[in-house]
Amino acid sequence: MKRPAFRGRSLLAILLTAIVAAAAALLPLKLFDQQEETLFGKVYPLPNTAGKIDPQAEEILLVNAIRSIYTNGYTSSTPSYDMISTHYMEEVPRQLAQLTEMEVLDASLYHWMDMGDLILDYSYKGYNDGRLTINEYILFSDTTEEIPTEYVKIEYHELVFLMEERTNKLITLRFLNNPILLDKNGQMDIMKKYVAYLDLDILGDWVYNGIGLISPKAQLQVICHTTPYFFLLQIVPFDFYRQHAYAFTNYWGMEG
């Protein structure tokens, strides 16, 4: 006679488990909705998740180039390492100088480039379980300085960057060993000037969304992140950022 009661308790336990599982599945969605309201609220219309962009943005070469890189992947079209190296060794300092002139960057971020021989290397990043590969580049310098007695001081500096080939604009900048820490106001000021450097201020719709600056017309997100360890300034498609947010909070830009 006790067996039916046991079966009833088992059925009840199964039912409760199913309810808890369903609630757990729905909870992240509900929390995400709440976060969307908190972060984005009524400040700006969320970008179209279908990937459509405003006709004005569609006419801008750099907008299309950035979206293509983060949709189709990227490797340099230049066939020779020597050609790539020669181009970047000349053009990267030129772009950094322009960024400094426009008060986007402080020269202390890259003063080390004048202190020793620079080396160019590759940095491959994989997303979507390796289905999307983006080839960034690394400029680095090892400076070894003799100190009295037997001690040796080694300073290592590095810039990971991605340059759009036709405009030569730097769309990714990650400096190792960042000497500059910025509060939110400082980061906001840099992002506004960075948008101007990219010549994307013409869109006229950049707004703060709790992450950085976003253009609903172009569906592009600008991120500025500073820690004592690294300095990050980057522009990516907003939908890409949402899928790979972790990659923008660590120096190597890799998903964990």
Coordinates of C-alpha atoms in Angstrom, one line a residue:
M1 CA 0.0 0.0 0.0
K2 CA 3.0 2.3 0.5
R3 CA 4.3 1.9 -3.1
P4 CA 1.6 4.2 -4.7
A5 CA 2.5 6.9 -2.1
F6 CA 6.2 6.5 -3.0
R7 CA 5.4 6.8 -6.7
G8 CA 3.4 9.9 -6.0
R9 CA 6.3 11.5 -4.3
S10 CA 8.6 10.5 -7.2
L11 CA 6.2 12.1 -9.7
L12 CA 6.0 15.2 -7.6
A13 CA 9.8 15.3 -7.4
I14 CA 10.1 14.9 -11.2
L15 CA 7.5 17.7 -11.7
L16 CA 9.3 20.1 -9.4
T17 CA 12.7 19.3 -11.1
A18 CA 11.2 20.1 -14.4
I19 CA 9.8 23.4 -13.1
V20 CA 13.1 24.4 -11.7
A21 CA 14.9 23.4 -14.9
A22 CA 12.5 25.5 -17.0
A23 CA 12.9 28.4 -14.7
A24 CA 16.7 28.2 -14.9
A25 CA 16.5 28.1 -18.6
L26 CA 14.4 31.2 -18.7
L27 CA 16.2 33.1 -16.0
P28 CA 19.2 34.2 -18.1
L29 CA 16.9 35.5 -20.7
K30 CA 15.0 37.5 -18.2
L31 CA 18.2 38.8 -16.6
F32 CA 19.5 39.7 -20.0
D33 CA 16.4 41.7 -20.7
Q34 CA 16.8 43.5 -17.4
Q35 CA 20.4 44.2 -18.2
E36 CA 19.5 45.5 -21.6
E37 CA 17.0 47.9 -19.9
T38 CA 19.6 49.0 -17.3
L39 CA 22.5 49.4 -19.7
F40 CA 20.7 50.6 -22.8
G41 CA 17.4 51.7 -21.4
K42 CA 15.7 54.4 -23.4
V43 CA 19.0 56.0 -24.4
Y44 CA 19.1 54.6 -27.9
P45 CA 17.3 52.1 -30.1
L46 CA 19.0 48.7 -30.0
P47 CA 20.7 47.8 -33.3
N48 CA 18.7 45.5 -35.6
T49 CA 19.8 42.0 -34.8
A50 CA 19.1 40.9 -38.4
G51 CA 22.3 42.8 -39.3
K52 CA 20.7 45.6 -41.4
I53 CA 22.4 48.9 -41.2
D54 CA 21.3 52.4 -42.2
P55 CA 21.8 53.4 -45.9
Q56 CA 24.1 56.3 -44.8
A57 CA 26.4 53.8 -43.0
E58 CA 26.3 51.4 -45.9
E59 CA 28.0 54.0 -48.1
I60 CA 31.0 54.3 -45.8
L61 CA 34.0 52.1 -46.8
L62 CA 35.3 51.7 -43.3
V63 CA 32.0 50.6 -41.9
N64 CA 31.7 47.8 -44.5
A65 CA 35.3 46.8 -44.0
I66 CA 35.0 46.4 -40.2
R67 CA 31.8 44.4 -40.6
S68 CA 33.4 42.2 -43.2
I69 CA 36.4 41.5 -41.0
Y70 CA 34.3 40.3 -38.1
T71 CA 31.9 38.3 -40.4
N72 CA 34.3 36.7 -42.8
G73 CA 37.6 36.8 -40.9
Y74 CA 40.8 38.6 -41.9
T75 CA 44.3 37.8 -43.2
S76 CA 46.5 40.4 -44.9
S77 CA 46.2 40.5 -48.7
T78 CA 49.9 41.4 -48.9
P79 CA 51.8 38.2 -50.0
S80 CA 55.2 39.0 -48.6
Y81 CA 56.2 39.3 -45.0
D82 CA 58.9 41.8 -46.0
M83 CA 56.3 44.0 -47.8
I84 CA 54.0 43.7 -44.8
S85 CA 56.8 44.6 -42.4
T86 CA 57.9 47.6 -44.4
H87 CA 54.4 49.0 -44.7
Y88 CA 53.6 48.6 -41.0
M89 CA 56.9 49.9 -39.8
E90 CA 56.2 53.1 -41.7
E91 CA 52.4 53.4 -41.4
V92 CA 51.8 52.4 -37.7
P93 CA 54.0 55.2 -36.3
R94 CA 52.3 57.6 -38.7
Q95 CA 48.8 56.6 -37.5
L96 CA 49.9 56.7 -33.8
A97 CA 51.2 60.2 -34.4
Q98 CA 47.9 61.2 -35.8
L99 CA 46.1 59.6 -32.9
T100 CA 48.3 61.6 -30.5
E101 CA 47.8 64.8 -32.4
M102 CA 44.0 64.3 -32.1
E103 CA 44.5 63.6 -28.4
V104 CA 43.2 60.1 -28.6
L105 CA 46.5 58.5 -27.4
D106 CA 49.2 59.8 -25.1
A107 CA 52.7 59.3 -26.6
S108 CA 53.9 57.6 -23.4
L109 CA 51.9 54.5 -24.6
Y110 CA 54.4 53.9 -27.4
H111 CA 57.6 55.9 -26.5
W112 CA 59.4 52.5 -26.5
M113 CA 59.1 52.3 -30.3
D114 CA 62.0 54.8 -30.5
M115 CA 64.2 53.1 -28.0
G116 CA 65.2 49.9 -29.8
D117 CA 64.7 47.6 -32.8
L118 CA 61.0 46.7 -33.4
I119 CA 59.9 43.2 -34.4
L120 CA 56.7 42.4 -36.2
D121 CA 54.9 39.2 -35.6
Y122 CA 51.4 37.6 -36.2
S123 CA 48.6 37.0 -33.8
Y124 CA 45.9 34.6 -34.8
K125 CA 42.6 34.8 -33.0
G126 CA 39.9 32.2 -33.4
Y127 CA 36.2 32.6 -32.7
N128 CA 33.1 30.5 -33.1
D129 CA 35.0 27.3 -32.4
G130 CA 37.7 28.2 -34.8
R131 CA 35.3 28.9 -37.7
L132 CA 36.3 32.6 -37.8
T133 CA 39.9 33.6 -37.8
I134 CA 41.2 37.1 -37.5
N135 CA 44.9 37.8 -38.1
E136 CA 46.2 40.7 -36.0
Y137 CA 49.8 41.9 -35.8
I138 CA 52.2 42.5 -33.0
L139 CA 54.9 45.1 -32.8
F140 CA 57.2 44.5 -29.9
S141 CA 60.6 45.5 -28.5
D142 CA 62.9 43.9 -26.0
T143 CA 65.1 46.4 -24.2
T144 CA 67.8 45.0 -22.0
E145 CA 69.7 47.4 -19.8
E146 CA 72.8 46.6 -17.8
I147 CA 72.7 47.6 -14.2
P148 CA 75.7 47.8 -11.8
T149 CA 76.8 44.3 -10.5
E150 CA 75.3 41.3 -12.1
Y151 CA 71.7 42.4 -12.4
V152 CA 69.9 42.9 -15.7
K153 CA 66.7 44.8 -16.2
I154 CA 64.5 43.6 -19.0
E155 CA 61.7 45.8 -20.4
Y156 CA 59.2 44.2 -22.8
H157 CA 56.7 46.4 -24.7
E158 CA 54.1 45.3 -27.1
L159 CA 51.3 46.7 -29.4
V160 CA 48.7 44.3 -30.9
F161 CA 47.0 46.1 -33.7
L162 CA 44.7 45.6 -36.7
M163 CA 44.9 48.1 -39.5
E164 CA 42.2 48.4 -42.2
E165 CA 44.1 48.1 -45.5
R166 CA 42.5 50.7 -47.7
T167 CA 42.1 53.5 -45.1
N168 CA 45.2 52.5 -43.0
K169 CA 43.0 53.3 -39.9
L170 CA 43.9 51.4 -36.8
I171 CA 40.7 49.6 -35.7
T172 CA 42.3 47.6 -32.9
L173 CA 45.0 48.9 -30.4
R174 CA 46.1 46.9 -27.4
F175 CA 49.2 48.1 -25.5
L176 CA 50.9 45.9 -23.0
N177 CA 52.1 47.5 -19.7
N178 CA 49.8 50.5 -19.7
P179 CA 51.1 53.6 -17.9
I180 CA 47.8 55.4 -18.2
L181 CA 44.7 54.6 -16.1
L182 CA 41.5 56.4 -17.0
D183 CA 38.2 56.8 -15.3
K184 CA 34.9 56.6 -17.3
N185 CA 35.0 60.3 -18.2
G186 CA 38.6 59.9 -19.6
Q187 CA 37.6 56.8 -21.5
M188 CA 34.6 58.6 -23.0
D189 CA 36.7 61.5 -24.1
I190 CA 39.1 59.1 -25.9
M191 CA 36.3 57.2 -27.6
K192 CA 34.7 60.4 -28.9
K193 CA 38.1 61.5 -30.4
Y194 CA 38.7 58.0 -31.7
V195 CA 35.5 58.1 -33.6
A196 CA 36.6 61.4 -35.2
Y197 CA 40.0 59.8 -36.1
L198 CA 38.1 57.0 -37.9
D199 CA 36.1 59.7 -39.8
L200 CA 32.9 58.0 -38.5
D201 CA 31.7 61.1 -36.6
I202 CA 29.9 61.9 -39.8
L203 CA 27.2 59.4 -38.8
G204 CA 26.2 61.8 -36.0
D205 CA 24.4 59.2 -33.9
W206 CA 27.1 57.9 -31.5
V207 CA 25.8 57.5 -27.9
Y208 CA 27.0 55.9 -24.7
N209 CA 25.4 52.5 -24.0
G210 CA 27.0 51.4 -20.7
I211 CA 29.8 49.6 -22.6
G212 CA 31.3 52.4 -24.8
L213 CA 30.0 54.3 -27.7
I214 CA 27.7 52.8 -30.2
S215 CA 26.3 53.9 -33.6
P216 CA 22.9 52.4 -34.2
K217 CA 23.2 53.4 -37.9
A218 CA 26.4 51.4 -38.4
Q219 CA 25.8 48.9 -35.6
L220 CA 29.4 49.4 -34.5
Q221 CA 30.6 49.4 -30.9
V222 CA 33.7 51.3 -29.7
I223 CA 35.4 50.0 -26.5
C224 CA 38.0 51.6 -24.3
H225 CA 39.4 49.5 -21.5
T226 CA 42.3 50.3 -19.3
T227 CA 44.1 48.4 -16.5
P228 CA 47.6 48.6 -15.2
Y229 CA 48.4 45.6 -17.4
F230 CA 47.0 46.8 -20.7
F231 CA 45.2 49.6 -22.7
L232 CA 42.6 48.6 -25.2
L233 CA 40.9 50.8 -27.8
Q234 CA 38.8 49.0 -30.5
I235 CA 35.8 49.2 -32.8
V236 CA 33.8 46.1 -33.7
P237 CA 30.3 45.2 -34.8
F238 CA 27.9 45.4 -31.9
D239 CA 26.5 41.9 -32.5
F240 CA 30.0 40.5 -32.5
Y241 CA 30.7 42.2 -29.2
R242 CA 27.6 40.7 -27.6
Q243 CA 28.7 37.2 -28.6
H244 CA 32.3 37.6 -27.5
A245 CA 32.3 40.1 -24.7
Y246 CA 34.9 38.2 -22.7
A247 CA 37.5 38.7 -25.5
F248 CA 37.5 42.4 -24.8
T249 CA 38.3 42.2 -21.1
N250 CA 41.6 40.4 -21.3
Y251 CA 44.8 41.5 -23.0
W252 CA 45.1 38.7 -25.6
G253 CA 41.6 39.3 -26.9
M254 CA 40.8 35.6 -26.7
E255 CA 37.8 33.9 -25.4
G256 CA 38.2 31.8 -22.2

